[in-house]
Amino acid sequence: MSAIVKQPVPAPQAKSAADLLAGATKKGKSSNHLVYVGEVGCEAATRWLDLNDKFSETERELALARDRVLDVIRPWHEDTCAKRKAHEATVVVETPTGALRVSFQHRYTKLALDREEHLRQLFGEDFECYFKRTVSLKVKKEVAEDPERLEAMVLALAEALGAENFASLFEVEQSLTPTKAYTESNCQFPAEQRAALNLIGVRQIVALAAK
Protein backbone atom coordinates (compact mmCIF):
# COMPACT_ATOMS: atom_id res chain seq x y z
CA MET A 1 0.00 0.00 0.00
CA SER A 2 2.89 2.35 0.66
CA ALA A 3 3.67 2.46 -3.07
CA ILE A 4 0.16 3.68 -3.85
CA VAL A 5 -0.08 6.56 -1.45
CA LYS A 6 2.81 8.91 -2.05
CA GLN A 7 3.74 10.89 1.00
CA PRO A 8 3.81 14.66 0.39
CA VAL A 9 7.28 16.14 0.04
CA PRO A 10 7.77 19.37 2.03
CA ALA A 11 7.96 22.32 -0.36
CA PRO A 12 11.13 24.40 -0.21
CA GLN A 13 10.83 27.75 1.52
CA ALA A 14 10.02 30.46 -1.04
CA LYS A 15 12.19 33.57 -0.88
CA SER A 16 9.36 35.96 -1.71
CA ALA A 17 5.81 36.31 -3.04
CA ALA A 18 7.33 36.81 -6.50
CA ASP A 19 8.93 33.37 -6.25
CA LEU A 20 5.55 31.84 -5.43
CA LEU A 21 3.88 33.58 -8.35
CA ALA A 22 6.66 32.62 -10.73
CA GLY A 23 6.40 28.99 -9.70
CA ALA A 24 2.64 28.93 -10.25
CA THR A 25 2.64 30.78 -13.56
CA LYS A 26 1.37 28.70 -16.47
CA LYS A 27 4.08 28.29 -19.05
CA GLY A 28 3.14 29.39 -22.56
CA LYS A 29 3.64 27.19 -25.59
CA SER A 30 6.92 27.55 -27.43
CA SER A 31 6.75 29.56 -30.65
CA ASN A 32 9.65 27.63 -32.15
CA HIS A 33 8.78 25.73 -35.33
CA LEU A 34 10.10 24.65 -38.72
CA VAL A 35 8.91 26.35 -41.91
CA TYR A 36 8.44 24.26 -45.07
CA VAL A 37 8.77 26.32 -48.26
CA GLY A 38 9.00 23.54 -50.84
CA GLU A 39 6.47 23.32 -53.68
CA VAL A 40 5.73 19.60 -53.26
CA GLY A 41 2.82 19.21 -50.85
CA CYS A 42 1.84 22.89 -50.82
CA GLU A 43 -1.10 22.25 -53.16
CA ALA A 44 -2.44 19.54 -50.85
CA ALA A 45 -1.90 21.79 -47.82
CA THR A 46 -3.79 24.62 -49.55
CA ARG A 47 -6.61 22.21 -50.41
CA TRP A 48 -6.73 21.03 -46.80
CA LEU A 49 -7.00 24.59 -45.50
CA ASP A 50 -9.75 25.38 -48.01
CA LEU A 51 -11.72 22.23 -47.12
CA ASN A 52 -11.26 22.91 -43.42
CA ASP A 53 -12.75 26.40 -43.83
CA LYS A 54 -15.69 24.98 -45.80
CA PHE A 55 -16.16 22.20 -43.24
CA SER A 56 -16.27 24.71 -40.37
CA GLU A 57 -18.83 26.80 -42.25
CA THR A 58 -20.88 23.70 -43.06
CA GLU A 59 -20.83 22.71 -39.38
CA ARG A 60 -22.17 26.14 -38.43
CA GLU A 61 -24.92 25.90 -41.07
CA LEU A 62 -25.82 22.37 -39.93
CA ALA A 63 -26.11 23.56 -36.32
CA LEU A 64 -28.43 26.38 -37.34
CA ALA A 65 -30.53 24.05 -39.50
CA ARG A 66 -30.67 21.51 -36.66
CA ASP A 67 -31.97 24.18 -34.27
CA ARG A 68 -34.64 25.22 -36.77
CA VAL A 69 -35.75 21.60 -37.23
CA LEU A 70 -35.95 20.97 -33.48
CA ASP A 71 -37.80 24.24 -32.86
CA VAL A 72 -40.64 22.72 -34.89
CA ILE A 73 -40.31 18.97 -34.31
CA ARG A 74 -39.67 18.97 -30.54
CA PRO A 75 -42.98 20.65 -29.50
CA TRP A 76 -44.86 18.66 -32.18
CA HIS A 77 -43.33 15.43 -30.84
CA GLU A 78 -44.24 16.32 -27.24
CA ASP A 79 -47.84 17.20 -28.12
CA THR A 80 -48.32 14.13 -30.33
CA CYS A 81 -46.94 11.74 -27.70
CA ALA A 82 -49.07 13.42 -25.02
CA LYS A 83 -52.22 12.92 -27.09
CA ARG A 84 -51.28 9.29 -27.77
CA LYS A 85 -50.32 8.83 -24.08
CA ALA A 86 -47.32 6.85 -25.28
CA HIS A 87 -43.69 7.72 -25.93
CA GLU A 88 -42.32 7.27 -29.45
CA ALA A 89 -38.59 7.80 -29.83
CA THR A 90 -38.38 8.39 -33.58
CA VAL A 91 -39.86 10.95 -35.95
CA VAL A 92 -39.26 10.75 -39.70
CA VAL A 93 -39.54 14.01 -41.62
CA GLU A 94 -40.32 13.39 -45.29
CA THR A 95 -38.90 16.00 -47.70
CA PRO A 96 -38.71 16.28 -51.51
CA THR A 97 -35.00 15.36 -51.38
CA GLY A 98 -35.13 12.55 -48.82
CA ALA A 99 -36.11 11.68 -45.27
CA LEU A 100 -34.66 13.01 -42.01
CA ARG A 101 -34.78 10.77 -38.96
CA VAL A 102 -35.04 12.58 -35.61
CA SER A 103 -34.29 10.33 -32.62
CA PHE A 104 -35.28 11.37 -29.11
CA GLN A 105 -32.78 9.16 -27.32
CA HIS A 106 -32.69 8.03 -23.71
CA ARG A 107 -29.64 10.24 -23.18
CA TYR A 108 -29.42 13.59 -21.40
CA THR A 109 -26.93 16.31 -20.60
CA LYS A 110 -25.48 16.00 -17.10
CA LEU A 111 -27.44 17.45 -14.21
CA ALA A 112 -25.55 18.83 -11.23
CA LEU A 113 -26.62 17.55 -7.83
CA ASP A 114 -27.73 21.04 -6.81
CA ARG A 115 -30.67 20.58 -9.22
CA GLU A 116 -32.09 17.78 -7.04
CA GLU A 117 -34.00 20.06 -4.65
CA HIS A 118 -35.76 21.81 -7.55
CA LEU A 119 -36.63 18.50 -9.18
CA ARG A 120 -37.99 17.09 -5.91
CA GLN A 121 -40.22 20.14 -5.60
CA LEU A 122 -41.55 19.47 -9.10
CA PHE A 123 -42.11 15.73 -8.75
CA GLY A 124 -42.56 15.15 -5.04
CA GLU A 125 -42.80 11.42 -4.28
CA ASP A 126 -42.35 10.61 -7.98
CA PHE A 127 -38.78 11.95 -8.00
CA GLU A 128 -37.26 8.50 -7.35
CA CYS A 129 -39.20 7.09 -10.31
CA TYR A 130 -37.95 9.68 -12.77
CA PHE A 131 -34.41 10.41 -11.57
CA LYS A 132 -31.51 8.48 -10.08
CA ARG A 133 -28.12 9.50 -8.80
CA THR A 134 -25.16 8.24 -10.82
CA VAL A 135 -21.50 8.22 -9.85
CA SER A 136 -18.37 7.92 -11.97
CA LEU A 137 -14.84 7.44 -10.67
CA LYS A 138 -11.71 8.70 -12.43
CA VAL A 139 -8.12 7.92 -11.52
CA LYS A 140 -6.28 11.13 -10.74
CA LYS A 141 -3.83 12.29 -13.39
CA GLU A 142 -0.79 12.08 -11.13
CA VAL A 143 -1.65 8.45 -10.33
CA ALA A 144 -2.44 7.43 -13.92
CA GLU A 145 0.88 8.86 -15.13
CA ASP A 146 2.96 7.12 -12.49
CA PRO A 147 3.37 3.46 -13.62
CA GLU A 148 4.44 2.23 -10.19
CA ARG A 149 1.52 3.85 -8.39
CA LEU A 150 -0.95 2.73 -11.07
CA GLU A 151 0.19 -0.89 -10.95
CA ALA A 152 0.11 -0.90 -7.18
CA MET A 153 -3.40 0.56 -7.24
CA VAL A 154 -4.69 -2.11 -9.62
CA LEU A 155 -3.23 -4.87 -7.45
CA ALA A 156 -4.70 -3.29 -4.34
CA LEU A 157 -8.14 -3.00 -5.93
CA ALA A 158 -8.01 -6.68 -6.81
CA GLU A 159 -7.86 -7.40 -3.10
CA ALA A 160 -9.68 -4.57 -1.34
CA LEU A 161 -9.02 -0.88 -1.30
CA GLY A 162 -8.66 0.61 2.14
CA ALA A 163 -10.87 3.61 2.89
CA GLU A 164 -7.84 5.63 3.94
CA ASN A 165 -6.52 5.52 0.36
CA PHE A 166 -9.73 6.43 -1.45
CA ALA A 167 -9.43 10.23 -1.44
CA SER A 168 -5.80 10.15 -2.58
CA LEU A 169 -6.55 7.95 -5.61
CA PHE A 170 -9.92 9.02 -6.98
CA GLU A 171 -11.85 12.04 -8.09
CA VAL A 172 -15.58 11.44 -7.74
CA GLU A 173 -18.15 12.92 -10.11
CA GLN A 174 -21.83 12.66 -9.28
CA SER A 175 -24.85 13.70 -11.30
CA LEU A 176 -28.56 13.04 -11.71
CA THR A 177 -29.79 10.86 -14.59
CA PRO A 178 -33.40 10.65 -15.81
CA THR A 179 -34.78 7.11 -15.76
CA LYS A 180 -36.36 5.17 -18.64
CA ALA A 181 -39.72 5.89 -17.02
CA TYR A 182 -38.99 9.61 -17.32
CA THR A 183 -38.18 9.31 -21.04
CA GLU A 184 -41.39 7.42 -21.70
CA SER A 185 -43.57 9.65 -19.50
CA ASN A 186 -42.29 13.21 -19.85
CA CYS A 187 -44.53 13.91 -22.86
CA GLN A 188 -47.51 13.65 -20.50
CA PHE A 189 -46.21 16.15 -17.95
CA PRO A 190 -48.09 19.46 -17.83
CA ALA A 191 -46.67 22.19 -20.08
CA GLU A 192 -45.63 24.33 -17.11
CA GLN A 193 -43.77 21.37 -15.60
CA ARG A 194 -41.91 20.71 -18.86
CA ALA A 195 -40.99 24.39 -19.02
CA ALA A 196 -39.67 24.23 -15.45
CA LEU A 197 -37.66 21.11 -16.28
CA ASN A 198 -36.03 22.95 -19.18
CA LEU A 199 -35.09 25.84 -16.90
CA ILE A 200 -33.63 23.42 -14.35
CA GLY A 201 -31.45 21.92 -17.08
CA VAL A 202 -33.10 18.60 -17.96
CA ARG A 203 -32.26 18.43 -21.67
CA GLN A 204 -32.67 15.32 -23.77
CA ILE A 205 -29.96 14.53 -26.30
CA VAL A 206 -31.44 14.32 -29.80
CA ALA A 207 -29.61 12.75 -32.75
CA LEU A 208 -30.15 13.60 -36.43
CA ALA A 209 -29.03 11.35 -39.31
CA ALA A 210 -29.76 10.84 -42.99
CA LYS A 211 -32.09 7.93 -43.56
C-alpha positions as MATLAB code, in Angstrom:
seq = 'MSAIVKQPVPAPQAKSAADLLAGATKKGKSSNHLVYVGEVGCEAATRWLDLNDKFSETERELALARDRVLDVIRPWHEDTCAKRKAHEATVVVETPTGALRVSFQHRYTKLALDREEHLRQLFGEDFECYFKRTVSLKVKKEVAEDPERLEAMVLALAEALGAENFASLFEVEQSLTPTKAYTESNCQFPAEQRAALNLIGVRQIVALAAK';
ca = [
       0.000    0.000    0.000;
       2.892    2.354    0.661;
       3.669    2.456   -3.075;
       0.159    3.677   -3.849;
      -0.076    6.565   -1.450;
       2.812    8.911   -2.049;
       3.743   10.893    1.003;
       3.814   14.659    0.386;
       7.278   16.143    0.037;
       7.771   19.369    2.026;
       7.956   22.317   -0.359;
      11.134   24.405   -0.213;
      10.825   27.753    1.523;
      10.024   30.458   -1.040;
      12.186   33.569   -0.882;
       9.361   35.960   -1.714;
       5.813   36.308   -3.044;
       7.333   36.813   -6.497;
       8.934   33.366   -6.251;
       5.555   31.837   -5.427;
       3.876   33.584   -8.345;
       6.657   32.623  -10.731;
       6.400   28.986   -9.701;
       2.635   28.931  -10.254;
       2.643   30.785  -13.560;
       1.370   28.699  -16.471;
       4.084   28.288  -19.053;
       3.141   29.392  -22.560;
       3.642   27.193  -25.591;
       6.919   27.547  -27.427;
       6.748   29.557  -30.647;
       9.654   27.631  -32.147;
       8.779   25.732  -35.327;
      10.101   24.655  -38.719;
       8.907   26.354  -41.915;
       8.442   24.257  -45.068;
       8.774   26.324  -48.261;
       9.000   23.538  -50.841;
       6.473   23.315  -53.679;
       5.728   19.597  -53.255;
       2.823   19.210  -50.847;
       1.837   22.887  -50.823;
      -1.097   22.254  -53.158;
      -2.436   19.538  -50.854;
      -1.903   21.786  -47.820;
      -3.786   24.621  -49.550;
      -6.606   22.211  -50.405;
      -6.733   21.027  -46.799;
      -7.001   24.588  -45.497;
      -9.750   25.377  -48.014;
     -11.717   22.233  -47.124;
     -11.258   22.909  -43.425;
     -12.754   26.402  -43.827;
     -15.688   24.980  -45.800;
     -16.157   22.200  -43.242;
     -16.272   24.714  -40.374;
     -18.833   26.803  -42.254;
     -20.884   23.697  -43.059;
     -20.831   22.710  -39.381;
     -22.175   26.139  -38.432;
     -24.925   25.897  -41.068;
     -25.825   22.367  -39.930;
     -26.105   23.556  -36.317;
     -28.429   26.385  -37.342;
     -30.530   24.046  -39.502;
     -30.672   21.514  -36.656;
     -31.965   24.180  -34.269;
     -34.638   25.220  -36.766;
     -35.745   21.603  -37.230;
     -35.951   20.975  -33.483;
     -37.803   24.244  -32.857;
     -40.638   22.722  -34.893;
     -40.307   18.967  -34.311;
     -39.671   18.966  -30.542;
     -42.975   20.651  -29.504;
     -44.858   18.662  -32.182;
     -43.332   15.431  -30.840;
     -44.240   16.316  -27.238;
     -47.840   17.197  -28.124;
     -48.316   14.135  -30.330;
     -46.936   11.743  -27.705;
     -49.071   13.416  -25.022;
     -52.218   12.920  -27.094;
     -51.285    9.285  -27.771;
     -50.320    8.829  -24.081;
     -47.323    6.849  -25.279;
     -43.693    7.717  -25.931;
     -42.322    7.268  -29.450;
     -38.586    7.798  -29.830;
     -38.377    8.391  -33.582;
     -39.856   10.953  -35.952;
     -39.264   10.751  -39.699;
     -39.537   14.011  -41.617;
     -40.322   13.389  -45.286;
     -38.897   15.999  -47.704;
     -38.709   16.284  -51.514;
     -35.000   15.358  -51.383;
     -35.127   12.547  -48.815;
     -36.114   11.680  -45.272;
     -34.662   13.010  -42.013;
     -34.780   10.765  -38.960;
     -35.037   12.581  -35.611;
     -34.293   10.332  -32.622;
     -35.281   11.374  -29.106;
     -32.785    9.161  -27.324;
     -32.695    8.034  -23.709;
     -29.637   10.243  -23.181;
     -29.419   13.591  -21.396;
     -26.926   16.309  -20.603;
     -25.482   15.995  -17.095;
     -27.444   17.453  -14.215;
     -25.551   18.830  -11.234;
     -26.622   17.545   -7.829;
     -27.730   21.042   -6.812;
     -30.672   20.576   -9.215;
     -32.095   17.782   -7.038;
     -33.998   20.062   -4.654;
     -35.756   21.807   -7.550;
     -36.634   18.495   -9.175;
     -37.985   17.089   -5.906;
     -40.218   20.139   -5.598;
     -41.549   19.472   -9.099;
     -42.110   15.728   -8.745;
     -42.556   15.147   -5.036;
     -42.797   11.424   -4.275;
     -42.350   10.607   -7.983;
     -38.781   11.947   -7.999;
     -37.260    8.495   -7.347;
     -39.202    7.085  -10.307;
     -37.954    9.681  -12.768;
     -34.409   10.410  -11.569;
     -31.510    8.480  -10.079;
     -28.118    9.503   -8.800;
     -25.160    8.241  -10.816;
     -21.498    8.223   -9.845;
     -18.368    7.919  -11.969;
     -14.837    7.440  -10.675;
     -11.712    8.696  -12.429;
      -8.120    7.917  -11.525;
      -6.283   11.129  -10.743;
      -3.834   12.289  -13.389;
      -0.793   12.077  -11.128;
      -1.649    8.445  -10.326;
      -2.443    7.430  -13.916;
       0.877    8.858  -15.134;
       2.957    7.117  -12.493;
       3.372    3.456  -13.620;
       4.437    2.227  -10.191;
       1.517    3.854   -8.392;
      -0.948    2.731  -11.071;
       0.195   -0.885  -10.953;
       0.113   -0.897   -7.183;
      -3.403    0.561   -7.238;
      -4.695   -2.112   -9.618;
      -3.233   -4.874   -7.455;
      -4.702   -3.289   -4.341;
      -8.143   -3.004   -5.928;
      -8.010   -6.684   -6.814;
      -7.862   -7.397   -3.101;
      -9.675   -4.574   -1.343;
      -9.021   -0.879   -1.295;
      -8.658    0.607    2.137;
     -10.871    3.606    2.892;
      -7.838    5.629    3.937;
      -6.516    5.522    0.363;
      -9.733    6.430   -1.449;
      -9.428   10.232   -1.441;
      -5.801   10.145   -2.576;
      -6.552    7.952   -5.606;
      -9.918    9.018   -6.976;
     -11.850   12.039   -8.092;
     -15.585   11.440   -7.743;
     -18.148   12.924  -10.111;
     -21.831   12.664   -9.280;
     -24.849   13.700  -11.303;
     -28.563   13.035  -11.706;
     -29.792   10.862  -14.585;
     -33.397   10.653  -15.811;
     -34.776    7.115  -15.761;
     -36.358    5.174  -18.640;
     -39.719    5.892  -17.017;
     -38.989    9.610  -17.322;
     -38.175    9.311  -21.045;
     -41.392    7.418  -21.697;
     -43.566    9.645  -19.503;
     -42.291   13.214  -19.849;
     -44.531   13.907  -22.857;
     -47.509   13.655  -20.504;
     -46.213   16.151  -17.947;
     -48.093   19.461  -17.827;
     -46.665   22.185  -20.080;
     -45.626   24.331  -17.112;
     -43.773   21.368  -15.598;
     -41.911   20.712  -18.863;
     -40.993   24.391  -19.016;
     -39.674   24.235  -15.447;
     -37.655   21.113  -16.276;
     -36.032   22.949  -19.176;
     -35.090   25.841  -16.902;
     -33.631   23.415  -14.347;
     -31.448   21.921  -17.079;
     -33.100   18.601  -17.957;
     -32.265   18.429  -21.668;
     -32.673   15.322  -23.770;
     -29.956   14.531  -26.296;
     -31.436   14.325  -29.799;
     -29.612   12.752  -32.754;
     -30.149   13.596  -36.434;
     -29.031   11.351  -39.309;
     -29.764   10.841  -42.990;
     -32.092    7.931  -43.559;
];
